[in-house]
């Protein structure tokens, strides 16, 4: 196992690109800017190594990165309705960056931070620690927040992301990574025939602004029932109102039943690649890149709708407005500690 690093100069900034490579030949390239994952190279059933995430052709495009390709997301992943919330009766207002709402930490979230980084290697894994202290009031959020996020790759082909944080005030926090996966390899095909399985009997209803309505729906007798695997294309062709509000696809929070492991599995039968997701988060937003188009220049090709699938393990910002949703409140002095493991496998 090896960790390599090189310096990149991007629009006058010096970035570090790390390459994590295990003994099986799997490699992950990531940046200290935004914690961005640029490439994940994994084998197909015949052992051919190819990239399975969407990444820009030009590093400069990560400076803006409105689609959050590969990036860390925080302080709050997802949409905060009307860009406001309250703690103990005190109202906080955040900058709106999607209509009237606050999306993925705002305009200066985790995805645009130049993180302090420390590479490491042990007997069982290689990786990088990302650390940053966010001052009280940064981005409108209360509390000085000390954050450490760790990327680690094992020889068992597991990619582990561990999130740790502590605040000196009561605050809100839920973090994730926003990689877009495409298991066909080097973006040869879209994701419509990726088979998805999710251990979730409920999902969150959205309005036309993609804001939770406050209702939690059963997946029974809908294309949202992924307890048995079926392809993404079922939701694209669906006339279910919830698929239509998401622009013909999925952009919904699934609440895990935590009845079985893994929590989610994605399989691309033609390549034989399978991705398993295990997490201690209460749920996951599955986004099927319904908003991408060919104006976006990616490394292998221009983007298209439904070219990638995001598996955003997190709590629910809807808990700020509605009861019954997984909370994202973090008490003063409490340690936030969450972990998500992406395991890369092959099938016959």
Tab-separated table of C-alpha atoms in Angstrom:
chain	number	residue	atom	x	y	z
A	1	UNK	CA	0.000	0.000	0.000
A	2	UNK	CA	1.239	3.465	-0.868
A	3	UNK	CA	0.279	7.124	-0.461
A	4	UNK	CA	1.640	9.482	-3.103
A	5	UNK	CA	1.243	13.235	-3.215
A	6	UNK	CA	1.858	15.950	-5.753
A	7	UNK	CA	1.342	19.695	-5.781
A	8	UNK	CA	-1.015	21.325	-8.252
A	9	UNK	CA	-1.212	25.046	-8.996
A	10	UNK	CA	-4.825	25.990	-9.683
A	11	UNK	CA	-5.739	29.640	-10.269
A	12	UNK	CA	-2.861	30.770	-8.100
A	13	UNK	CA	-3.609	28.345	-5.271
A	14	UNK	CA	-1.350	25.457	-4.346
A	15	UNK	CA	-3.343	22.274	-3.919
A	16	UNK	CA	-2.172	18.814	-2.939
A	17	UNK	CA	-3.436	15.748	-4.786
A	18	UNK	CA	-3.109	12.489	-2.891
A	19	UNK	CA	-3.178	9.047	-4.470
A	20	UNK	CA	-4.060	6.123	-2.207
A	21	UNK	CA	-3.201	2.753	-3.740
A	22	UNK	CA	-3.718	-0.640	-2.128
A	23	UNK	CA	-2.065	-3.959	-2.906
A	24	UNK	CA	-4.964	-4.967	-5.168
A	25	UNK	CA	-4.280	-2.027	-7.502
A	26	UNK	CA	-7.311	-0.017	-6.454
A	27	UNK	CA	-6.465	3.686	-6.299
A	28	UNK	CA	-8.229	6.818	-5.095
A	29	UNK	CA	-7.170	10.347	-6.021
A	30	UNK	CA	-8.311	13.156	-3.744
A	31	UNK	CA	-7.560	16.846	-3.186
A	32	UNK	CA	-6.953	18.858	-0.043
A	33	UNK	CA	-9.260	21.426	-1.683
A	34	UNK	CA	-12.805	20.486	-0.697
A	35	UNK	CA	-11.713	16.944	0.160
A	36	UNK	CA	-12.656	16.295	-3.447
A	37	UNK	CA	-12.432	12.729	-4.716
A	38	UNK	CA	-11.283	12.939	-8.336
A	39	UNK	CA	-10.916	9.284	-9.280
A	40	UNK	CA	-11.653	5.862	-7.865
A	41	UNK	CA	-10.107	3.160	-10.040
A	42	UNK	CA	-11.491	-0.320	-9.382
A	43	UNK	CA	-11.513	-3.591	-11.361
A	44	UNK	CA	-14.374	-5.025	-13.369
A	45	UNK	CA	-15.071	-8.773	-13.295
A	46	UNK	CA	-12.117	-9.330	-15.656
A	47	UNK	CA	-9.718	-7.290	-13.523
A	48	UNK	CA	-9.727	-4.215	-15.764
A	49	UNK	CA	-9.146	-1.068	-13.684
A	50	UNK	CA	-11.325	1.897	-14.598
A	51	UNK	CA	-12.572	5.087	-12.946
A	52	UNK	CA	-16.022	4.813	-11.321
A	53	UNK	CA	-16.727	8.443	-10.292
A	54	UNK	CA	-17.475	11.642	-12.208
A	55	UNK	CA	-14.633	14.159	-12.274
A	56	UNK	CA	-13.942	17.390	-14.119
A	57	UNK	CA	-11.603	17.459	-17.103
A	58	UNK	CA	-10.056	20.666	-15.692
A	59	UNK	CA	-9.071	21.155	-12.064
A	60	UNK	CA	-10.081	24.827	-12.253
A	61	UNK	CA	-13.713	23.784	-12.500
A	62	UNK	CA	-13.573	22.517	-8.896
A	63	UNK	CA	-13.244	26.108	-7.652
A	64	UNK	CA	-16.939	26.660	-8.287
A	65	UNK	CA	-18.254	23.075	-8.539
A	66	UNK	CA	-22.002	23.803	-8.326
A	67	UNK	CA	-22.755	20.071	-8.629
A	68	UNK	CA	-20.394	19.205	-5.738
A	69	UNK	CA	-18.507	16.552	-7.732
A	70	UNK	CA	-16.616	14.353	-5.285
A	71	UNK	CA	-16.694	16.939	-2.519
A	72	UNK	CA	-17.120	16.938	1.216
A	73	UNK	CA	-20.399	18.598	2.171
A	74	UNK	CA	-21.132	20.558	5.365
A	75	UNK	CA	-21.908	21.977	7.752
A	76	UNK	CA	-25.301	20.654	6.698
A	77	UNK	CA	-25.757	18.319	3.741
A	78	UNK	CA	-29.056	18.838	1.955
A	79	UNK	CA	-31.515	21.711	1.812
A	80	UNK	CA	-32.475	23.923	4.741
A	81	UNK	CA	-35.923	25.315	4.020
A	82	UNK	CA	-36.055	29.131	3.804
A	83	UNK	CA	-32.389	29.246	4.862
A	84	UNK	CA	-33.278	29.515	8.533
A	85	UNK	CA	-33.545	27.451	11.690
A	86	UNK	CA	-33.813	27.986	15.417
A	87	UNK	CA	-32.039	26.597	18.477
A	88	UNK	CA	-33.621	27.187	21.890
A	89	UNK	CA	-35.822	29.880	20.433
A	90	UNK	CA	-33.007	31.814	18.763
A	91	UNK	CA	-33.376	32.185	15.001
A	92	UNK	CA	-30.393	31.805	12.681
A	93	UNK	CA	-30.405	32.917	9.054
A	94	UNK	CA	-28.096	31.341	6.488
A	95	UNK	CA	-27.181	32.590	3.004
A	96	UNK	CA	-29.598	31.313	0.361
A	97	UNK	CA	-27.833	29.626	-2.558
A	98	UNK	CA	-30.713	27.747	-4.203
A	99	UNK	CA	-33.767	29.953	-4.662
A	100	UNK	CA	-34.791	30.869	-1.087
A	101	UNK	CA	-33.082	27.843	0.415
A	102	UNK	CA	-29.671	26.918	1.782
A	103	UNK	CA	-28.049	23.957	0.011
A	104	UNK	CA	-25.072	21.824	1.104
A	105	UNK	CA	-23.485	24.281	3.511
A	106	UNK	CA	-23.900	27.368	1.342
A	107	UNK	CA	-21.469	29.244	-0.852
A	108	UNK	CA	-18.434	28.650	1.364
A	109	UNK	CA	-19.079	25.167	2.677
A	110	UNK	CA	-16.772	22.219	3.204
A	111	UNK	CA	-16.498	21.790	-0.582
A	112	UNK	CA	-14.555	25.051	-0.965
A	113	UNK	CA	-12.208	24.803	2.012
A	114	UNK	CA	-8.475	24.258	1.640
A	115	UNK	CA	-8.196	21.602	4.334
A	116	UNK	CA	-5.102	20.893	6.365
A	117	UNK	CA	-4.081	17.353	5.458
A	118	UNK	CA	-1.946	14.615	6.960
A	119	UNK	CA	-1.362	11.383	5.042
A	120	UNK	CA	-0.930	8.183	7.057
A	121	UNK	CA	-0.178	4.500	6.641
A	122	UNK	CA	-0.751	1.619	9.059
A	123	UNK	CA	-0.533	-2.147	8.695
A	124	UNK	CA	-4.164	-2.320	7.572
A	125	UNK	CA	-4.924	0.938	5.761
A	126	UNK	CA	-3.643	4.054	4.039
A	127	UNK	CA	-5.314	7.415	3.967
A	128	UNK	CA	-5.493	11.119	4.643
A	129	UNK	CA	-6.784	13.127	7.610
A	130	UNK	CA	-8.532	16.393	6.690
A	131	UNK	CA	-8.783	18.969	9.496
A	132	UNK	CA	-10.219	22.476	9.746
A	133	UNK	CA	-11.561	24.760	12.460
A	134	UNK	CA	-14.608	26.772	11.394
A	135	UNK	CA	-15.104	29.949	13.447
A	136	UNK	CA	-18.317	30.739	15.265
A	137	UNK	CA	-20.752	32.332	12.825
A	138	UNK	CA	-18.960	31.033	9.749
A	139	UNK	CA	-21.556	30.605	6.991
A	140	UNK	CA	-24.212	31.756	9.472
A	141	UNK	CA	-23.856	28.703	11.720
A	142	UNK	CA	-23.389	29.009	15.481
A	143	UNK	CA	-20.373	27.573	17.260
A	144	UNK	CA	-16.690	27.178	16.588
A	145	UNK	CA	-16.503	23.764	14.970
A	146	UNK	CA	-13.385	21.603	14.956
A	147	UNK	CA	-13.619	19.004	12.190
A	148	UNK	CA	-11.512	15.957	11.302
A	149	UNK	CA	-12.513	13.817	8.335
A	150	UNK	CA	-10.532	10.729	7.421
A	151	UNK	CA	-10.345	8.916	4.102
A	152	UNK	CA	-8.915	5.392	4.445
A	153	UNK	CA	-8.406	2.586	1.918
A	154	UNK	CA	-7.855	-1.040	2.964
A	155	UNK	CA	-6.518	-4.084	1.161
A	156	UNK	CA	-10.028	-5.544	1.372
A	157	UNK	CA	-11.071	-2.834	-1.139
A	158	UNK	CA	-13.012	-0.873	1.462
A	159	UNK	CA	-12.976	2.914	1.304
A	160	UNK	CA	-13.862	4.284	4.729
A	161	UNK	CA	-14.883	7.876	5.460
A	162	UNK	CA	-14.968	8.873	9.120
A	163	UNK	CA	-16.402	12.227	10.218
A	164	UNK	CA	-15.580	13.715	13.622
A	165	UNK	CA	-16.439	17.175	14.941
A	166	UNK	CA	-17.001	19.095	18.156
A	167	UNK	CA	-18.625	22.510	18.682
A	168	UNK	CA	-18.291	24.967	21.567
A	169	UNK	CA	-21.981	25.900	21.182
A	170	UNK	CA	-25.214	24.083	20.453
A	171	UNK	CA	-25.383	23.881	16.670
A	172	UNK	CA	-26.518	21.736	13.733
A	173	UNK	CA	-24.376	19.376	11.701
A	174	UNK	CA	-24.663	16.553	9.211
A	175	UNK	CA	-21.853	15.811	6.789
A	176	UNK	CA	-21.453	13.642	3.717
A	177	UNK	CA	-19.434	13.057	0.579
A	178	UNK	CA	-20.971	13.940	-2.776
A	179	UNK	CA	-19.235	11.559	-5.175
A	180	UNK	CA	-21.199	10.563	-8.272
A	181	UNK	CA	-20.679	6.869	-8.929
A	182	UNK	CA	-20.867	5.172	-12.316
A	183	UNK	CA	-19.835	1.546	-12.173
A	184	UNK	CA	-19.703	1.031	-15.953
A	185	UNK	CA	-16.098	2.262	-15.865
A	186	UNK	CA	-14.748	5.460	-17.456
A	187	UNK	CA	-18.349	6.634	-17.992
A	188	UNK	CA	-18.991	4.206	-20.847
A	189	UNK	CA	-22.698	4.046	-20.042
A	190	UNK	CA	-25.214	5.990	-17.977
A	191	UNK	CA	-26.575	4.658	-14.675
A	192	UNK	CA	-30.088	3.777	-15.834
A	193	UNK	CA	-29.351	0.053	-15.722
A	194	UNK	CA	-27.530	0.128	-12.414
A	195	UNK	CA	-29.477	-2.119	-10.050
A	196	UNK	CA	-30.067	-0.569	-6.635
A	197	UNK	CA	-30.965	-2.205	-3.340
A	198	UNK	CA	-31.679	-0.083	-0.228
A	199	UNK	CA	-32.675	-1.316	3.219
A	200	UNK	CA	-35.408	1.300	3.559
A	201	UNK	CA	-39.153	1.009	3.932
A	202	UNK	CA	-39.732	4.769	4.029
A	203	UNK	CA	-38.675	7.844	2.109
A	204	UNK	CA	-39.259	11.571	2.473
A	205	UNK	CA	-41.810	13.356	0.311
A	206	UNK	CA	-40.587	16.454	-1.563
A	207	UNK	CA	-42.318	19.528	-2.952
A	208	UNK	CA	-41.436	21.196	-6.262
A	209	UNK	CA	-38.491	23.005	-4.626
A	210	UNK	CA	-37.165	19.605	-3.518
A	211	UNK	CA	-37.920	20.625	0.068
A	212	UNK	CA	-39.415	17.972	2.374
A	213	UNK	CA	-43.137	18.489	2.892
A	214	UNK	CA	-43.027	16.986	6.366
A	215	UNK	CA	-44.556	13.691	5.273
A	216	UNK	CA	-42.708	10.387	5.396
A	217	UNK	CA	-44.044	7.940	2.802
A	218	UNK	CA	-44.036	4.171	2.611
A	219	UNK	CA	-42.129	2.649	-0.300
A	220	UNK	CA	-44.774	-0.091	-0.622
A	221	UNK	CA	-46.072	-0.545	-4.171
A	222	UNK	CA	-43.902	2.259	-5.563
A	223	UNK	CA	-40.680	2.461	-7.576
A	224	UNK	CA	-39.103	3.734	-4.335
A	225	UNK	CA	-39.174	0.187	-2.966
A	226	UNK	CA	-35.559	-0.878	-3.326
A	227	UNK	CA	-35.758	-3.561	-0.653
A	228	UNK	CA	-35.521	-5.862	-3.656
A	229	UNK	CA	-33.046	-4.680	-6.247
A	230	UNK	CA	-34.299	-2.987	-9.388
A	231	UNK	CA	-32.811	-0.556	-11.935
A	232	UNK	CA	-32.772	3.243	-11.765
A	233	UNK	CA	-34.605	3.438	-15.094
A	234	UNK	CA	-37.816	2.377	-13.331
A	235	UNK	CA	-37.894	5.773	-11.613
A	236	UNK	CA	-37.035	7.680	-14.788
A	237	UNK	CA	-40.017	6.215	-16.644
A	238	UNK	CA	-42.284	6.487	-13.607
A	239	UNK	CA	-45.261	8.856	-13.560
A	240	UNK	CA	-45.192	8.897	-9.750
A	241	UNK	CA	-45.444	12.555	-8.708
A	242	UNK	CA	-42.329	12.164	-6.558
A	243	UNK	CA	-40.232	11.090	-9.540
A	244	UNK	CA	-41.624	13.975	-11.574
A	245	UNK	CA	-40.737	16.653	-8.995
A	246	UNK	CA	-37.170	15.294	-9.067
A	247	UNK	CA	-36.988	15.859	-12.855
A	248	UNK	CA	-37.538	12.201	-13.732
A	249	UNK	CA	-35.388	10.335	-11.281
A	250	UNK	CA	-34.545	10.279	-7.608
A	251	UNK	CA	-33.333	12.997	-5.248
A	252	UNK	CA	-34.887	11.620	-2.094
A	253	UNK	CA	-33.950	10.792	1.466
A	254	UNK	CA	-34.409	7.124	2.327
A	255	UNK	CA	-34.690	6.236	6.017
A	256	UNK	CA	-32.810	3.021	6.705
A	257	UNK	CA	-34.620	0.189	8.457
A	258	UNK	CA	-31.232	-1.012	9.770
A	259	UNK	CA	-32.568	-4.532	9.338
A	260	UNK	CA	-29.695	-5.799	7.218
A	261	UNK	CA	-26.229	-5.036	5.931
A	262	UNK	CA	-25.154	-3.524	3.660
A	263	UNK	CA	-27.504	-0.542	3.923
A	264	UNK	CA	-27.358	-0.072	0.143
A	265	UNK	CA	-25.915	-1.926	-2.842
A	266	UNK	CA	-25.374	-0.742	-6.410
A	267	UNK	CA	-24.639	-3.298	-9.136
A	268	UNK	CA	-23.717	-2.814	-12.797
A	269	UNK	CA	-24.137	-6.214	-14.362
A	270	UNK	CA	-22.340	-5.564	-17.640
A	271	UNK	CA	-19.052	-4.674	-15.928
A	272	UNK	CA	-19.651	-6.958	-12.968
A	273	UNK	CA	-18.885	-4.157	-10.491
A	274	UNK	CA	-20.776	-3.888	-7.234
A	275	UNK	CA	-20.639	-1.133	-4.609
A	276	UNK	CA	-21.802	-1.855	-1.061
A	277	UNK	CA	-22.559	0.935	1.424
A	278	UNK	CA	-22.450	0.468	5.191
A	279	UNK	CA	-23.052	3.379	7.534
A	280	UNK	CA	-24.163	4.365	11.010
A	281	UNK	CA	-26.074	7.310	9.554
A	282	UNK	CA	-29.883	7.070	9.824
A	283	UNK	CA	-30.511	7.497	6.108
A	284	UNK	CA	-29.255	8.420	2.669
A	285	UNK	CA	-30.163	10.770	-0.147
A	286	UNK	CA	-29.994	8.976	-3.473
A	287	UNK	CA	-29.529	11.467	-6.283
A	288	UNK	CA	-29.501	10.237	-9.873
A	289	UNK	CA	-27.892	13.345	-11.450
A	290	UNK	CA	-31.154	14.584	-12.925
A	291	UNK	CA	-29.682	18.079	-13.299
A	292	UNK	CA	-26.528	17.335	-15.304
A	293	UNK	CA	-26.142	18.278	-18.974
A	294	UNK	CA	-23.512	18.327	-21.733
A	295	UNK	CA	-22.213	21.804	-20.824
A	296	UNK	CA	-20.161	20.101	-18.095
A	297	UNK	CA	-16.799	18.832	-19.315
A	298	UNK	CA	-15.771	15.703	-17.466
A	299	UNK	CA	-12.524	13.781	-17.772
A	300	UNK	CA	-13.839	11.051	-20.067
A	301	UNK	CA	-16.723	12.858	-21.812
A	302	UNK	CA	-19.252	15.650	-21.433
A	303	UNK	CA	-21.841	15.057	-18.759
A	304	UNK	CA	-25.383	13.904	-19.456
A	305	UNK	CA	-28.469	13.506	-17.345
A	306	UNK	CA	-28.396	10.282	-15.303
A	307	UNK	CA	-24.635	9.821	-15.708
A	308	UNK	CA	-23.914	9.299	-11.999
A	309	UNK	CA	-25.537	8.236	-8.748
A	310	UNK	CA	-24.858	9.957	-5.422
A	311	UNK	CA	-25.228	8.053	-2.171
A	312	UNK	CA	-25.296	10.819	0.427
A	313	UNK	CA	-25.384	9.152	3.846
A	314	UNK	CA	-26.527	11.763	6.379
A	315	UNK	CA	-29.113	12.976	8.871
A	316	UNK	CA	-32.141	14.942	7.689
A	317	UNK	CA	-32.321	18.769	7.575
A	318	UNK	CA	-36.105	18.319	7.517
A	319	UNK	CA	-35.750	17.673	11.260
A	320	UNK	CA	-35.228	21.436	11.675
A	321	UNK	CA	-38.844	22.074	10.606
A	322	UNK	CA	-40.716	18.827	11.210
A	323	UNK	CA	-40.976	16.206	13.921
A	324	UNK	CA	-40.199	12.557	13.291
A	325	UNK	CA	-37.095	13.052	11.133
A	326	UNK	CA	-33.528	11.996	12.024
A	327	UNK	CA	-32.083	14.900	14.005
A	328	UNK	CA	-29.058	16.976	13.010
A	329	UNK	CA	-28.716	18.917	16.268
A	330	UNK	CA	-25.290	18.757	17.907
A	331	UNK	CA	-24.992	19.779	21.531
A	332	UNK	CA	-22.131	21.874	22.873
A	333	UNK	CA	-19.165	19.658	23.680
A	334	UNK	CA	-20.750	16.547	22.183
A	335	UNK	CA	-18.576	14.608	19.739
A	336	UNK	CA	-20.088	14.078	16.300
A	337	UNK	CA	-18.783	10.739	15.034
A	338	UNK	CA	-20.120	9.074	11.888
A	339	UNK	CA	-18.703	6.534	9.470
A	340	UNK	CA	-19.559	5.325	5.978
A	341	UNK	CA	-17.793	2.439	4.233
A	342	UNK	CA	-17.867	2.004	0.450
A	343	UNK	CA	-16.851	-1.559	-0.471
A	344	UNK	CA	-15.925	-2.371	-4.058
A	345	UNK	CA	-16.757	-5.904	-5.169
A	346	UNK	CA	-17.304	-7.884	-8.363
A	347	UNK	CA	-19.935	-10.411	-9.347
A	348	UNK	CA	-19.694	-13.269	-11.867
